[in-house]
Short mmCIF file of C-alpha atoms in Angstrom, two decimals:
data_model
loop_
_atom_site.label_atom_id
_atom_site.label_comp_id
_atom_site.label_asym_id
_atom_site.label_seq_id
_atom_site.Cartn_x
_atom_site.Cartn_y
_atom_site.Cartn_z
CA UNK A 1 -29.59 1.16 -53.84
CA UNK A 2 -31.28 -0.99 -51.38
CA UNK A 3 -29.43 -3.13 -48.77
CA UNK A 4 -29.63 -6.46 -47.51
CA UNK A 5 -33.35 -7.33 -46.76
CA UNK A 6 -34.35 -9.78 -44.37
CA UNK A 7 -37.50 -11.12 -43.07
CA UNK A 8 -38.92 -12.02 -40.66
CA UNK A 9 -37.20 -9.01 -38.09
CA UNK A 10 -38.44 -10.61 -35.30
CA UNK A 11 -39.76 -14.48 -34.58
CA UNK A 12 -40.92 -16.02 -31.42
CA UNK A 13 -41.49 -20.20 -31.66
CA UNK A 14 -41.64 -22.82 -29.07
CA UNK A 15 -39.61 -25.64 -29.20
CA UNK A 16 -39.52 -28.01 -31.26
CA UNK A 17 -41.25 -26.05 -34.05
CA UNK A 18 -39.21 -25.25 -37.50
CA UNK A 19 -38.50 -21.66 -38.55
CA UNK A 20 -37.72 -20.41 -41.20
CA UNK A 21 -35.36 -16.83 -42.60
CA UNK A 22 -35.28 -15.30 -45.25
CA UNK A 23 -32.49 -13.26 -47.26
CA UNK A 24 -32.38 -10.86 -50.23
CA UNK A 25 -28.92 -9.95 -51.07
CA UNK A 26 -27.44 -6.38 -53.08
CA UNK A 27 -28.61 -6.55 -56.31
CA UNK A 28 -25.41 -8.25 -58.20
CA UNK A 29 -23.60 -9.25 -55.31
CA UNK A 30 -22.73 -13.03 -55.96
CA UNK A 31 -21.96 -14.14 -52.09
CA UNK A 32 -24.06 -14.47 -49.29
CA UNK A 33 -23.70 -15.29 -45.79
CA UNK A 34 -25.44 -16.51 -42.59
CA UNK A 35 -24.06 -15.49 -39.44
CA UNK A 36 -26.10 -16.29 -35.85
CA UNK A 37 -25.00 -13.80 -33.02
CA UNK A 38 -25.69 -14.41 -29.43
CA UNK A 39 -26.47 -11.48 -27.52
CA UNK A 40 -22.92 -9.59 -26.44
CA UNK A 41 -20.80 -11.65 -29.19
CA UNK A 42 -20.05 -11.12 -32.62
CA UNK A 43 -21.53 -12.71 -35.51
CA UNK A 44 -20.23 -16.64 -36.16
CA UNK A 45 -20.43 -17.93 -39.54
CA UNK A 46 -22.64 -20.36 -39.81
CA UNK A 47 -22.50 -20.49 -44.39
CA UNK A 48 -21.56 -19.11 -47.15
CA UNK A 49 -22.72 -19.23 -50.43
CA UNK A 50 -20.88 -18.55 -53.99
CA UNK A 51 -23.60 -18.11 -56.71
CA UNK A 52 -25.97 -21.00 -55.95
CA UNK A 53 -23.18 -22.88 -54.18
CA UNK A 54 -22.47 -23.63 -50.35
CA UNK A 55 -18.46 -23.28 -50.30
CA UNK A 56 -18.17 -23.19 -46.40
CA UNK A 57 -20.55 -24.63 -44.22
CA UNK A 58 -18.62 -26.37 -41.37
CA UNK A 59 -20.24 -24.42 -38.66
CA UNK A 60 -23.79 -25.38 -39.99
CA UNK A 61 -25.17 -27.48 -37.30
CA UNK A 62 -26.67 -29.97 -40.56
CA UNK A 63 -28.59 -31.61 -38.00
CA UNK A 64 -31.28 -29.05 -37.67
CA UNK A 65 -30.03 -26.51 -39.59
CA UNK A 66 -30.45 -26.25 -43.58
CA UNK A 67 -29.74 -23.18 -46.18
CA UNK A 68 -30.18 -22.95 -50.07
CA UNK A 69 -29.93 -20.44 -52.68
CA UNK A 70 -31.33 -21.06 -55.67
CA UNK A 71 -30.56 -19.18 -58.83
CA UNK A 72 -28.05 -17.47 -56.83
CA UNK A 73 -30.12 -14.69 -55.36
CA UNK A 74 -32.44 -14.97 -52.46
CA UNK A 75 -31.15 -17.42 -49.29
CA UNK A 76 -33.11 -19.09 -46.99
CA UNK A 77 -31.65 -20.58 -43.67
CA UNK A 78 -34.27 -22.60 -41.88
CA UNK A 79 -34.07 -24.76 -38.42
CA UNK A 80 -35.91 -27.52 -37.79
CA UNK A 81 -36.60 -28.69 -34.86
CA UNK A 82 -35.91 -25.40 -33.12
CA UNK A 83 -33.68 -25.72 -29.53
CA UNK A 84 -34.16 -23.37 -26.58
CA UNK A 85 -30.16 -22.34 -27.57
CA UNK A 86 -31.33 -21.55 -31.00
CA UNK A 87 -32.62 -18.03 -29.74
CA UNK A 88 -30.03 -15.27 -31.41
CA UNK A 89 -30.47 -12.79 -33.83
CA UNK A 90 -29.49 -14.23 -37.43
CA UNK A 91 -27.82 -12.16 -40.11
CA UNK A 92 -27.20 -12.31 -43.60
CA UNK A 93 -24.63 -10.28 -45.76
CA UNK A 94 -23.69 -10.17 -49.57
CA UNK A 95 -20.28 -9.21 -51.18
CA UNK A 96 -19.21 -8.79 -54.69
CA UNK A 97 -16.35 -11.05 -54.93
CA UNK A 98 -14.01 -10.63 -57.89
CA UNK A 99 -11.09 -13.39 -59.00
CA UNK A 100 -7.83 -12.57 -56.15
CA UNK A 101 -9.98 -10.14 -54.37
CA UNK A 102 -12.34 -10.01 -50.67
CA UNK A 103 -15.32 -7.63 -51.54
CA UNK A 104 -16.82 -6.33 -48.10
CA UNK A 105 -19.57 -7.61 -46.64
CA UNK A 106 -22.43 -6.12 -46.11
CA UNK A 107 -25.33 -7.03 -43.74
CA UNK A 108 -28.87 -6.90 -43.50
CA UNK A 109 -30.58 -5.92 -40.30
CA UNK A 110 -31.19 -9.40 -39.12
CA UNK A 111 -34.12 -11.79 -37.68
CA UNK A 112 -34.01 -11.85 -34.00
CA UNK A 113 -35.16 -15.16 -32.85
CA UNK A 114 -36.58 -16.00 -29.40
CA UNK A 115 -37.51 -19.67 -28.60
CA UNK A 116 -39.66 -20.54 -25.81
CA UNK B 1 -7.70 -21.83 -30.87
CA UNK B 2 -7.38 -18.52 -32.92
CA UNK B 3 -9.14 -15.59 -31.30
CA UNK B 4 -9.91 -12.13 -31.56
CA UNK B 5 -10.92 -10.42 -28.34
CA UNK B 6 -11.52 -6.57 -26.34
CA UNK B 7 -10.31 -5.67 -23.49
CA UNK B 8 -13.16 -3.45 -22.58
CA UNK B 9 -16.77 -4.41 -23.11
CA UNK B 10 -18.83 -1.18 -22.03
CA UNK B 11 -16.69 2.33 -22.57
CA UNK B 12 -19.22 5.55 -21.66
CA UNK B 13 -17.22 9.47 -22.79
CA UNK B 14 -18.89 12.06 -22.80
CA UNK B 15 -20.19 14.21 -26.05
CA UNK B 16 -17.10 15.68 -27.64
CA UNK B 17 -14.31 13.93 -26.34
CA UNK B 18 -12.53 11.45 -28.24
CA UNK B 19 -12.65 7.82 -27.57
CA UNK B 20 -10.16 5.00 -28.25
CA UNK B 21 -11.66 0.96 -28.02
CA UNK B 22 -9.17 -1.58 -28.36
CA UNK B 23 -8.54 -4.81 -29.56
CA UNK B 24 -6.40 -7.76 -28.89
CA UNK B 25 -5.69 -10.59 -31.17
CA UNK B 26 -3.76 -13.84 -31.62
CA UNK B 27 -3.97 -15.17 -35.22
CA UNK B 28 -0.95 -13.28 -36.96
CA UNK B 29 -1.67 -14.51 -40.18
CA UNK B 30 -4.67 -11.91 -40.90
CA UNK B 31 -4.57 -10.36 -43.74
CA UNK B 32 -7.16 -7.37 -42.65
CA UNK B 33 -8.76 -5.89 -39.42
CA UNK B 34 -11.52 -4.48 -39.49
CA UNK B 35 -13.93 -2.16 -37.42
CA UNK B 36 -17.92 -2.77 -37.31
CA UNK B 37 -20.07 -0.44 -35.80
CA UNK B 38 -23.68 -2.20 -34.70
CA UNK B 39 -26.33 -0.23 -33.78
CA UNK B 40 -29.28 -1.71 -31.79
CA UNK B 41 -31.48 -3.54 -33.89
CA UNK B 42 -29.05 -3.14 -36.95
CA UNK B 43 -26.61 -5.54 -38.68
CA UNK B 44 -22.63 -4.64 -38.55
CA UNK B 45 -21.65 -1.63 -40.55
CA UNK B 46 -17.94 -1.46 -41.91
CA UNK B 47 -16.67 1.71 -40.47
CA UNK B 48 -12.69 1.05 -41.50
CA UNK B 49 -10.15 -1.33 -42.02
CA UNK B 50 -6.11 -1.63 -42.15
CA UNK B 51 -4.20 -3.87 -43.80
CA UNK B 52 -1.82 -6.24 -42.11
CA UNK B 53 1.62 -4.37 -43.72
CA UNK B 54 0.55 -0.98 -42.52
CA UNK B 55 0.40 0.40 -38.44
CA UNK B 56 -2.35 3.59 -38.91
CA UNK B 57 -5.03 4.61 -40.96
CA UNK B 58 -7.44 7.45 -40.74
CA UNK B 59 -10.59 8.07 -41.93
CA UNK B 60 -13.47 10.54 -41.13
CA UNK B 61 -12.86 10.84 -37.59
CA UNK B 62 -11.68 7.82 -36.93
CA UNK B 63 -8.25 6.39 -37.15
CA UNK B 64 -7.26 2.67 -36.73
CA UNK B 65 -3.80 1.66 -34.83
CA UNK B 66 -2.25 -1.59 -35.70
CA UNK B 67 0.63 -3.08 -33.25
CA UNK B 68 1.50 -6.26 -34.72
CA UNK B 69 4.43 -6.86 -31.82
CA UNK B 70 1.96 -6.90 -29.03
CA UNK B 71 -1.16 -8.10 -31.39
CA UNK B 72 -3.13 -4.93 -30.76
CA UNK B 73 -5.60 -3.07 -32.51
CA UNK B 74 -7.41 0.19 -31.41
CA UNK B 75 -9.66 2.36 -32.87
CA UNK B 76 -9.88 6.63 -31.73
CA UNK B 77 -13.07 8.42 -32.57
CA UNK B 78 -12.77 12.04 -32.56
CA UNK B 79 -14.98 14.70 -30.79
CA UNK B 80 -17.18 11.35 -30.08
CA UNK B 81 -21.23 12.36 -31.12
CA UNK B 82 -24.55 10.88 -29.88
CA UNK B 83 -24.62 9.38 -33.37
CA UNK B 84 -21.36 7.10 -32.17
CA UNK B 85 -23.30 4.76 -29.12
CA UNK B 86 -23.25 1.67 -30.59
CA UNK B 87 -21.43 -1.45 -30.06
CA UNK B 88 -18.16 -1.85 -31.45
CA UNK B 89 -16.17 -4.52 -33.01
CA UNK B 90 -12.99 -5.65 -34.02
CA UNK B 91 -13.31 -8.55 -36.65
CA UNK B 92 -9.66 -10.34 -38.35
CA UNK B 93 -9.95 -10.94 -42.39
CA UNK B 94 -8.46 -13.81 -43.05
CA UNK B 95 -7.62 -16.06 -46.41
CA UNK B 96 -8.76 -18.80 -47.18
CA UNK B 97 -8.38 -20.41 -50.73
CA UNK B 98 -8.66 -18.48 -53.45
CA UNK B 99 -10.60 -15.62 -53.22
CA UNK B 100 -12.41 -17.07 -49.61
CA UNK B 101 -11.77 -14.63 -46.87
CA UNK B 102 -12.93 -15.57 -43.54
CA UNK B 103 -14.01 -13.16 -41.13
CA UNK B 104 -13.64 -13.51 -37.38
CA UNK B 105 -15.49 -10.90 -34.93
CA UNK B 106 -14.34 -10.14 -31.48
CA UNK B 107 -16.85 -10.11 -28.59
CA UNK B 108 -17.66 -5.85 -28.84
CA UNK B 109 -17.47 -2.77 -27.07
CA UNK B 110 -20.53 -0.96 -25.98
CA UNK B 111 -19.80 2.81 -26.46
CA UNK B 112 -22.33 5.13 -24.67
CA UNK B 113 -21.84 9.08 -25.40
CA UNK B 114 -23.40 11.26 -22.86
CA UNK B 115 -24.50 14.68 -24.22
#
């Protein structure tokens, strides 16, 4: 069974410029996340998604930063106008999530951004 | 605020020993902790986890310690490989509402095994 796909791996912008990731979760799995990790840290939540529908997206800097998910499936996350601080590699994972119980998450390999 | 945090951030054994990475952390109302292994250019992979209720679990080589009275968590990797460099970390499950769980990851551990 194939994993979490992401794409691009790897983008370089200047800023100022938008950018934009994008997420294919496990087949069936009906929640999806964004995390962005700075280099040394963990991963910070930035959304998550339940079926089609953002359920926690305090940390989303809504500013710049936008996500959807429609039909429930793929994600995209995309930032617009990108900061110098935006540079960080940006993750997505997908869990099966069944009524009174956590599935695991599972991540993709994640889009390392670099803004110049 | 709430925080989950290592003591050590770059541990270096050498091939075959074991190695134990810890784990301090302040929210006492997790339900899980969890380990993550991250190799380079990889996203987290869930290595093991222990409920809040219990104090040790093992799994394939690994075994996870839980001290809830001094809010510690540590994780021993036997006979430690090549395969095992990779940056560890410690990440608290927590609940929201309903079935929302809320993870929070500690800073890491960078293990290095020397052959």
């Amino acid at each position: 069974e194939a994993g979490v796909v992401q794409s691009p791996r790897y983008k370089i912008i200047e800023k100022k410029q938008p950018v934009a990731f994008w997420c294919n979760p496990i087949s069936g799995h009906n929640t999806l996340y964004w995390y962005r990790q700075n280099l040394g840290q963990g991963p910070e939540l930035l959304i998550r998604y339940e079926n089609e529908e953002a359920v926690d997206d305090s940390q989303l800097p809504k500013d710049r930063f936008s996500a959807e998910r429609l039909k429930g499936v793929d994600s995209t996350l995309k930032i617009q106008p990108a900061e110098l601080g935006d540079s960080a590699v940006y993750l997505c994972a997908s869990s099966l999530i069944r009524k009174g119980a956590g599935g695991e998450q599972y991540f993709g390999p994640g889009t390392r951004l670099t803004v110049t | 605020g709430e925080s989950v945090g290592l003591h050590l951030p770059t541990l270096s054994v050498q091939e075959g020993d074991n190695s134990i990475i810890n784990c301090a952390y302040s929210n006492s109302a997790s339900d899980y902790f969890i380990w993550y292994k991250q190799e380079s250019g990889k996203g987290p992979q869930f290595i093991i986890d222990i409920r809040s209720n219990m104090d040790k679990r093992q799994g394939q080589r690994v075994t996870v310690l839980l001290n809830k009275t001094v809010k510690h968590l540590s994780l021993q990797i036997a006979a430690t490989q090549p395969g095992d460099s990779a940056v560890y970390f410690c990440a608290e499950k927590t609940r929201g509402g309903g079935s929302n769980y809320k993870l929070t990851f500690g800073k890491g551990t960078l293990l290095t095994v020397n052959p």
